[in-house]
């Protein structure tokens, strides 16, 4: 089985296993996803979803958050860890959205990368979830699982994993595929315990079954 064939089979099986998989960060506006994905660095999505409730209650739109003192933002987001740097990035990011984009998130990958605190993973997430564009989000689940499955070969660098997956994952499948990897990585192909290969829908085609 070629990598392309393996990828298509894995995509098909994960669709059946997690038909409703989507982004696990709560948001109802693009700028909120931008904030949440910055807060999610080295923090669980579940905690971020709780913390942002207080943040948006106090600062309900881009302008309000752009005008907020960095110290006040930090006081709210501190439970997510790295509060000082995250608050600084969020503040700077909202100011750019307000001043350069009329309060809207740009629908351009390179423009997103220029925003403070936004890397390729975050930009891909926004392109896929907000704008419905082809995207591959190489988070820790994606990197771990695609290596285990044999879709990539011993690659740990996020950008290199992304580039390798672009070659074998149909563009329209990338975003949802990565969301399903998060679900599968949390429930079955776990990081901190031995993977539950006995209940994995991919066990017969996984390159590293049980490793």
PDB file of C-alpha atoms in Angstrom:
ATOM      1  CA  UNK A   1       0.000   0.000   0.000  1.00  0.00           C
ATOM      2  CA  UNK A   2       1.428   3.388  -0.989  1.00  0.00           C
ATOM      3  CA  UNK A   3       1.350   6.310   1.431  1.00  0.00           C
ATOM      4  CA  UNK A   4      -1.393   7.900  -0.669  1.00  0.00           C
ATOM      5  CA  UNK A   5      -3.494   4.733  -0.476  1.00  0.00           C
ATOM      6  CA  UNK A   6      -2.818   4.410   3.250  1.00  0.00           C
ATOM      7  CA  UNK A   7      -3.836   8.026   3.784  1.00  0.00           C
ATOM      8  CA  UNK A   8      -7.146   7.556   1.965  1.00  0.00           C
ATOM      9  CA  UNK A   9      -7.942   4.409   3.949  1.00  0.00           C
ATOM     10  CA  UNK A  10      -7.124   6.104   7.263  1.00  0.00           C
ATOM     11  CA  UNK A  11      -9.227   9.142   6.314  1.00  0.00           C
ATOM     12  CA  UNK A  12     -12.167   6.889   5.435  1.00  0.00           C
ATOM     13  CA  UNK A  13     -11.992   4.904   8.670  1.00  0.00           C
ATOM     14  CA  UNK A  14     -11.596   7.953  10.898  1.00  0.00           C
ATOM     15  CA  UNK A  15     -14.602   9.569   9.204  1.00  0.00           C
ATOM     16  CA  UNK A  16     -16.708   6.610  10.269  1.00  0.00           C
ATOM     17  CA  UNK A  17     -15.222   6.577  13.773  1.00  0.00           C
ATOM     18  CA  UNK A  18     -15.530  10.325  14.407  1.00  0.00           C
ATOM     19  CA  UNK A  19     -18.191  11.631  11.997  1.00  0.00           C
ATOM     20  CA  UNK A  20     -18.801  14.848  13.919  1.00  0.00           C
ATOM     21  CA  UNK A  21     -15.222  15.745  14.840  1.00  0.00           C
ATOM     22  CA  UNK A  22     -14.480  19.451  14.783  1.00  0.00           C
ATOM     23  CA  UNK A  23     -12.404  22.085  16.495  1.00  0.00           C
ATOM     24  CA  UNK A  24     -12.389  21.574  20.268  1.00  0.00           C
ATOM     25  CA  UNK A  25     -11.918  25.294  20.933  1.00  0.00           C
ATOM     26  CA  UNK A  26     -15.205  27.159  21.421  1.00  0.00           C
ATOM     27  CA  UNK A  27     -15.682  30.263  19.260  1.00  0.00           C
ATOM     28  CA  UNK A  28     -18.382  32.083  17.342  1.00  0.00           C
ATOM     29  CA  UNK A  29     -16.180  34.589  15.568  1.00  0.00           C
ATOM     30  CA  UNK A  30     -12.835  34.358  13.769  1.00  0.00           C
ATOM     31  CA  UNK A  31     -11.026  36.724  16.127  1.00  0.00           C
ATOM     32  CA  UNK A  32     -12.066  34.589  19.084  1.00  0.00           C
ATOM     33  CA  UNK A  33     -10.480  31.517  17.521  1.00  0.00           C
ATOM     34  CA  UNK A  34      -7.344  33.590  16.992  1.00  0.00           C
ATOM     35  CA  UNK A  35      -7.300  34.410  20.707  1.00  0.00           C
ATOM     36  CA  UNK A  36      -8.091  30.868  21.814  1.00  0.00           C
ATOM     37  CA  UNK A  37      -5.472  29.195  19.673  1.00  0.00           C
ATOM     38  CA  UNK A  38      -2.811  31.498  21.168  1.00  0.00           C
ATOM     39  CA  UNK A  39      -3.980  30.627  24.677  1.00  0.00           C
ATOM     40  CA  UNK A  40      -3.988  26.912  23.829  1.00  0.00           C
ATOM     41  CA  UNK A  41      -0.193  26.745  23.565  1.00  0.00           C
ATOM     42  CA  UNK A  42       0.923  24.364  26.356  1.00  0.00           C
ATOM     43  CA  UNK A  43      -2.618  24.416  27.739  1.00  0.00           C
ATOM     44  CA  UNK A  44      -5.661  22.206  27.284  1.00  0.00           C
ATOM     45  CA  UNK A  45      -8.488  23.350  25.035  1.00  0.00           C
ATOM     46  CA  UNK A  46     -10.910  22.618  27.869  1.00  0.00           C
ATOM     47  CA  UNK A  47      -9.202  25.132  30.152  1.00  0.00           C
ATOM     48  CA  UNK A  48      -8.999  27.721  27.377  1.00  0.00           C
ATOM     49  CA  UNK A  49     -12.745  27.403  26.771  1.00  0.00           C
ATOM     50  CA  UNK A  50     -13.399  28.244  30.424  1.00  0.00           C
ATOM     51  CA  UNK A  51     -10.931  31.131  30.634  1.00  0.00           C
ATOM     52  CA  UNK A  52     -12.133  32.929  27.506  1.00  0.00           C
ATOM     53  CA  UNK A  53     -15.647  33.202  28.907  1.00  0.00           C
ATOM     54  CA  UNK A  54     -14.382  35.769  31.411  1.00  0.00           C
ATOM     55  CA  UNK A  55     -12.196  37.442  28.800  1.00  0.00           C
ATOM     56  CA  UNK A  56     -15.061  37.966  26.331  1.00  0.00           C
ATOM     57  CA  UNK A  57     -17.469  39.013  29.070  1.00  0.00           C
ATOM     58  CA  UNK A  58     -15.153  41.924  29.840  1.00  0.00           C
ATOM     59  CA  UNK A  59     -13.918  42.559  26.282  1.00  0.00           C
ATOM     60  CA  UNK A  60     -16.708  41.552  23.868  1.00  0.00           C
ATOM     61  CA  UNK A  61     -15.153  42.654  20.581  1.00  0.00           C
ATOM     62  CA  UNK A  62     -11.863  43.359  18.820  1.00  0.00           C
ATOM     63  CA  UNK A  63     -11.875  47.046  19.686  1.00  0.00           C
ATOM     64  CA  UNK A  64     -12.463  46.440  23.378  1.00  0.00           C
ATOM     65  CA  UNK A  65      -9.667  43.878  23.564  1.00  0.00           C
ATOM     66  CA  UNK A  66      -7.328  46.105  21.544  1.00  0.00           C
ATOM     67  CA  UNK A  67      -7.941  48.959  23.993  1.00  0.00           C
ATOM     68  CA  UNK A  68      -7.428  46.774  27.074  1.00  0.00           C
ATOM     69  CA  UNK A  69      -4.264  47.071  29.142  1.00  0.00           C
ATOM     70  CA  UNK A  70      -1.944  44.094  28.669  1.00  0.00           C
ATOM     71  CA  UNK A  71      -1.856  43.664  32.457  1.00  0.00           C
ATOM     72  CA  UNK A  72      -5.636  43.340  32.586  1.00  0.00           C
ATOM     73  CA  UNK A  73      -5.628  40.726  29.830  1.00  0.00           C
ATOM     74  CA  UNK A  74      -2.861  38.837  31.608  1.00  0.00           C
ATOM     75  CA  UNK A  75      -4.818  38.776  34.865  1.00  0.00           C
ATOM     76  CA  UNK A  76      -7.623  36.891  33.120  1.00  0.00           C
ATOM     77  CA  UNK A  77      -5.594  34.517  30.921  1.00  0.00           C
ATOM     78  CA  UNK A  78      -2.974  33.625  33.543  1.00  0.00           C
ATOM     79  CA  UNK A  79      -4.581  30.194  34.264  1.00  0.00           C
ATOM     80  CA  UNK A  80      -3.617  29.156  30.715  1.00  0.00           C
ATOM     81  CA  UNK A  81       0.071  29.559  31.538  1.00  0.00           C
ATOM     82  CA  UNK A  82       2.635  31.864  29.908  1.00  0.00           C
ATOM     83  CA  UNK A  83       0.243  34.675  30.743  1.00  0.00           C
ATOM     84  CA  UNK A  84       2.596  37.572  30.124  1.00  0.00           C
ATOM     85  CA  UNK A  85       3.651  36.580  26.600  1.00  0.00           C
ATOM     86  CA  UNK A  86       0.157  35.414  25.613  1.00  0.00           C
ATOM     87  CA  UNK A  87      -1.451  38.647  26.827  1.00  0.00           C
ATOM     88  CA  UNK A  88       1.163  40.698  24.983  1.00  0.00           C
ATOM     89  CA  UNK A  89       0.575  38.790  21.726  1.00  0.00           C
ATOM     90  CA  UNK A  90      -3.211  38.983  22.020  1.00  0.00           C
ATOM     91  CA  UNK A  91      -3.095  42.720  22.657  1.00  0.00           C
ATOM     92  CA  UNK A  92      -0.759  43.368  19.725  1.00  0.00           C
ATOM     93  CA  UNK A  93      -2.781  41.085  17.462  1.00  0.00           C
ATOM     94  CA  UNK A  94      -6.085  42.806  18.230  1.00  0.00           C
ATOM     95  CA  UNK A  95      -4.521  46.226  17.607  1.00  0.00           C
ATOM     96  CA  UNK A  96      -3.405  45.076  14.151  1.00  0.00           C
ATOM     97  CA  UNK A  97      -6.861  43.676  13.371  1.00  0.00           C
ATOM     98  CA  UNK A  98      -8.420  46.972  14.465  1.00  0.00           C
ATOM     99  CA  UNK A  99      -5.971  49.270  12.708  1.00  0.00           C
ATOM    100  CA  UNK A 100      -5.169  47.354   9.509  1.00  0.00           C
ATOM    101  CA  UNK A 101      -8.088  45.006   8.836  1.00  0.00           C
ATOM    102  CA  UNK A 102     -11.162  46.829  10.069  1.00  0.00           C
ATOM    103  CA  UNK A 103     -11.541  44.453  12.990  1.00  0.00           C
ATOM    104  CA  UNK A 104     -11.644  41.359  10.771  1.00  0.00           C
ATOM    105  CA  UNK A 105      -9.269  38.412  10.564  1.00  0.00           C
ATOM    106  CA  UNK A 106      -7.438  38.365   7.207  1.00  0.00           C
ATOM    107  CA  UNK A 107      -8.326  35.523   4.848  1.00  0.00           C
ATOM    108  CA  UNK A 108      -4.724  35.087   3.745  1.00  0.00           C
ATOM    109  CA  UNK A 109      -2.219  32.578   5.113  1.00  0.00           C
ATOM    110  CA  UNK A 110       0.827  34.836   4.852  1.00  0.00           C
ATOM    111  CA  UNK A 111      -1.042  37.749   6.446  1.00  0.00           C
ATOM    112  CA  UNK A 112      -2.022  35.496   9.342  1.00  0.00           C
ATOM    113  CA  UNK A 113       1.605  34.447   9.841  1.00  0.00           C
ATOM    114  CA  UNK A 114       2.563  38.091  10.303  1.00  0.00           C
ATOM    115  CA  UNK A 115       0.229  38.472  13.282  1.00  0.00           C
ATOM    116  CA  UNK A 116       1.906  38.312  16.725  1.00  0.00           C
ATOM    117  CA  UNK A 117       1.893  34.805  18.202  1.00  0.00           C
ATOM    118  CA  UNK A 118       0.505  33.156  15.048  1.00  0.00           C
ATOM    119  CA  UNK A 119       2.524  30.276  13.603  1.00  0.00           C
ATOM    120  CA  UNK A 120       1.774  27.821  10.821  1.00  0.00           C
ATOM    121  CA  UNK A 121      -0.347  25.592  13.062  1.00  0.00           C
ATOM    122  CA  UNK A 122      -2.595  28.469  14.131  1.00  0.00           C
ATOM    123  CA  UNK A 123      -2.796  29.929  10.621  1.00  0.00           C
ATOM    124  CA  UNK A 124      -3.790  26.554   9.165  1.00  0.00           C
ATOM    125  CA  UNK A 125      -6.445  26.078  11.837  1.00  0.00           C
ATOM    126  CA  UNK A 126      -8.002  29.438  11.007  1.00  0.00           C
ATOM    127  CA  UNK A 127      -7.782  28.901   7.247  1.00  0.00           C
ATOM    128  CA  UNK A 128      -9.516  25.543   7.555  1.00  0.00           C
ATOM    129  CA  UNK A 129     -12.105  26.194  10.253  1.00  0.00           C
ATOM    130  CA  UNK A 130     -13.016  29.805   9.602  1.00  0.00           C
ATOM    131  CA  UNK A 131     -12.547  30.154   5.854  1.00  0.00           C
ATOM    132  CA  UNK A 132     -13.030  26.561   4.687  1.00  0.00           C
ATOM    133  CA  UNK A 133      -9.718  26.540   2.833  1.00  0.00           C
ATOM    134  CA  UNK A 134      -7.338  23.560   2.522  1.00  0.00           C
ATOM    135  CA  UNK A 135      -5.391  23.229   5.760  1.00  0.00           C
ATOM    136  CA  UNK A 136      -3.204  20.804   7.675  1.00  0.00           C
ATOM    137  CA  UNK A 137      -2.801  21.504  11.384  1.00  0.00           C
ATOM    138  CA  UNK A 138       0.331  19.786  12.652  1.00  0.00           C
ATOM    139  CA  UNK A 139      -0.269  19.780  16.403  1.00  0.00           C
ATOM    140  CA  UNK A 140       1.252  17.207  18.756  1.00  0.00           C
ATOM    141  CA  UNK A 141      -1.475  14.647  18.003  1.00  0.00           C
ATOM    142  CA  UNK A 142      -0.979  14.977  14.260  1.00  0.00           C
ATOM    143  CA  UNK A 143       2.790  14.610  14.490  1.00  0.00           C
ATOM    144  CA  UNK A 144       2.636  11.623  16.855  1.00  0.00           C
ATOM    145  CA  UNK A 145      -0.106   9.732  15.039  1.00  0.00           C
ATOM    146  CA  UNK A 146       1.064  10.250  11.468  1.00  0.00           C
ATOM    147  CA  UNK A 147       4.489   8.937  12.471  1.00  0.00           C
ATOM    148  CA  UNK A 148       2.991   5.912  14.208  1.00  0.00           C
ATOM    149  CA  UNK A 149       0.674   5.170  11.300  1.00  0.00           C
ATOM    150  CA  UNK A 150       3.451   5.360   8.743  1.00  0.00           C
ATOM    151  CA  UNK A 151       2.180   8.398   6.850  1.00  0.00           C
ATOM    152  CA  UNK A 152       5.458  10.168   7.644  1.00  0.00           C
ATOM    153  CA  UNK A 153       8.761   8.566   8.527  1.00  0.00           C
ATOM    154  CA  UNK A 154      10.363   9.723  11.757  1.00  0.00           C
ATOM    155  CA  UNK A 155       9.676  13.410  11.150  1.00  0.00           C
ATOM    156  CA  UNK A 156       9.112  15.533  14.257  1.00  0.00           C
ATOM    157  CA  UNK A 157       9.445  19.054  12.871  1.00  0.00           C
ATOM    158  CA  UNK A 158       5.899  20.456  12.464  1.00  0.00           C
ATOM    159  CA  UNK A 159       6.533  22.230   9.163  1.00  0.00           C
ATOM    160  CA  UNK A 160       8.232  19.171   7.638  1.00  0.00           C
ATOM    161  CA  UNK A 161       5.322  16.970   8.752  1.00  0.00           C
ATOM    162  CA  UNK A 162       2.900  19.465   7.216  1.00  0.00           C
ATOM    163  CA  UNK A 163       4.784  19.495   3.912  1.00  0.00           C
ATOM    164  CA  UNK A 164       4.904  15.683   3.817  1.00  0.00           C
ATOM    165  CA  UNK A 165       1.168  15.419   4.476  1.00  0.00           C
ATOM    166  CA  UNK A 166       0.290  17.955   1.782  1.00  0.00           C
ATOM    167  CA  UNK A 167       1.705  15.446  -0.726  1.00  0.00           C
ATOM    168  CA  UNK A 168      -0.590  12.584   0.315  1.00  0.00           C
ATOM    169  CA  UNK A 169      -3.719  14.110   1.903  1.00  0.00           C
ATOM    170  CA  UNK A 170      -6.394  15.432  -0.491  1.00  0.00           C
ATOM    171  CA  UNK A 171      -6.611  19.216   0.133  1.00  0.00           C
ATOM    172  CA  UNK A 172     -10.324  19.151   0.933  1.00  0.00           C
ATOM    173  CA  UNK A 173      -9.766  16.472   3.604  1.00  0.00           C
ATOM    174  CA  UNK A 174      -6.864  18.018   5.503  1.00  0.00           C
ATOM    175  CA  UNK A 175      -8.672  20.144   8.083  1.00  0.00           C
ATOM    176  CA  UNK A 176     -11.216  17.511   9.158  1.00  0.00           C
ATOM    177  CA  UNK A 177      -8.551  14.792   9.082  1.00  0.00           C
ATOM    178  CA  UNK A 178      -6.441  16.721  11.582  1.00  0.00           C
ATOM    179  CA  UNK A 179      -9.450  17.276  13.866  1.00  0.00           C
ATOM    180  CA  UNK A 180     -10.125  13.536  13.830  1.00  0.00           C
ATOM    181  CA  UNK A 181      -6.488  12.854  14.724  1.00  0.00           C
ATOM    182  CA  UNK A 182      -6.987  14.961  17.862  1.00  0.00           C
ATOM    183  CA  UNK A 183      -9.987  12.850  18.917  1.00  0.00           C
ATOM    184  CA  UNK A 184      -8.199   9.608  18.084  1.00  0.00           C
ATOM    185  CA  UNK A 185      -5.048  10.772  19.842  1.00  0.00           C
ATOM    186  CA  UNK A 186      -6.930  11.570  23.027  1.00  0.00           C
ATOM    187  CA  UNK A 187      -9.112   8.472  23.138  1.00  0.00           C
ATOM    188  CA  UNK A 188      -7.097   5.670  21.540  1.00  0.00           C
ATOM    189  CA  UNK A 189      -3.628   6.486  20.223  1.00  0.00           C
ATOM    190  CA  UNK A 190      -2.578   8.156  23.442  1.00  0.00           C
ATOM    191  CA  UNK A 191       0.709   9.831  24.321  1.00  0.00           C
ATOM    192  CA  UNK A 192       1.097   9.249  28.052  1.00  0.00           C
ATOM    193  CA  UNK A 193      -0.020   5.627  28.156  1.00  0.00           C
ATOM    194  CA  UNK A 194       0.462   2.682  25.846  1.00  0.00           C
ATOM    195  CA  UNK A 195      -1.842   3.141  22.826  1.00  0.00           C
ATOM    196  CA  UNK A 196      -5.076   1.166  22.972  1.00  0.00           C
ATOM    197  CA  UNK A 197      -4.344  -0.753  19.785  1.00  0.00           C
ATOM    198  CA  UNK A 198      -6.873  -3.440  20.710  1.00  0.00           C
ATOM    199  CA  UNK A 199      -9.736  -0.989  20.148  1.00  0.00           C
ATOM    200  CA  UNK A 200      -8.203   0.997  17.301  1.00  0.00           C
ATOM    201  CA  UNK A 201     -10.032   1.101  13.969  1.00  0.00           C
ATOM    202  CA  UNK A 202      -6.649   1.336  12.239  1.00  0.00           C
ATOM    203  CA  UNK A 203      -4.817  -1.490  14.014  1.00  0.00           C
ATOM    204  CA  UNK A 204      -4.572  -3.738  10.950  1.00  0.00           C
ATOM    205  CA  UNK A 205      -3.025  -1.063   8.744  1.00  0.00           C
ATOM    206  CA  UNK A 206      -0.977   0.910  11.286  1.00  0.00           C
ATOM    207  CA  UNK A 207       2.762   0.727  10.682  1.00  0.00           C
ATOM    208  CA  UNK A 208       3.626   0.706  14.381  1.00  0.00           C
ATOM    209  CA  UNK A 209       0.799  -1.237  15.947  1.00  0.00           C
ATOM    210  CA  UNK A 210       1.564  -1.457  19.652  1.00  0.00           C
ATOM    211  CA  UNK A 211       4.679   0.712  19.555  1.00  0.00           C
TER     212      UNK A 211
END
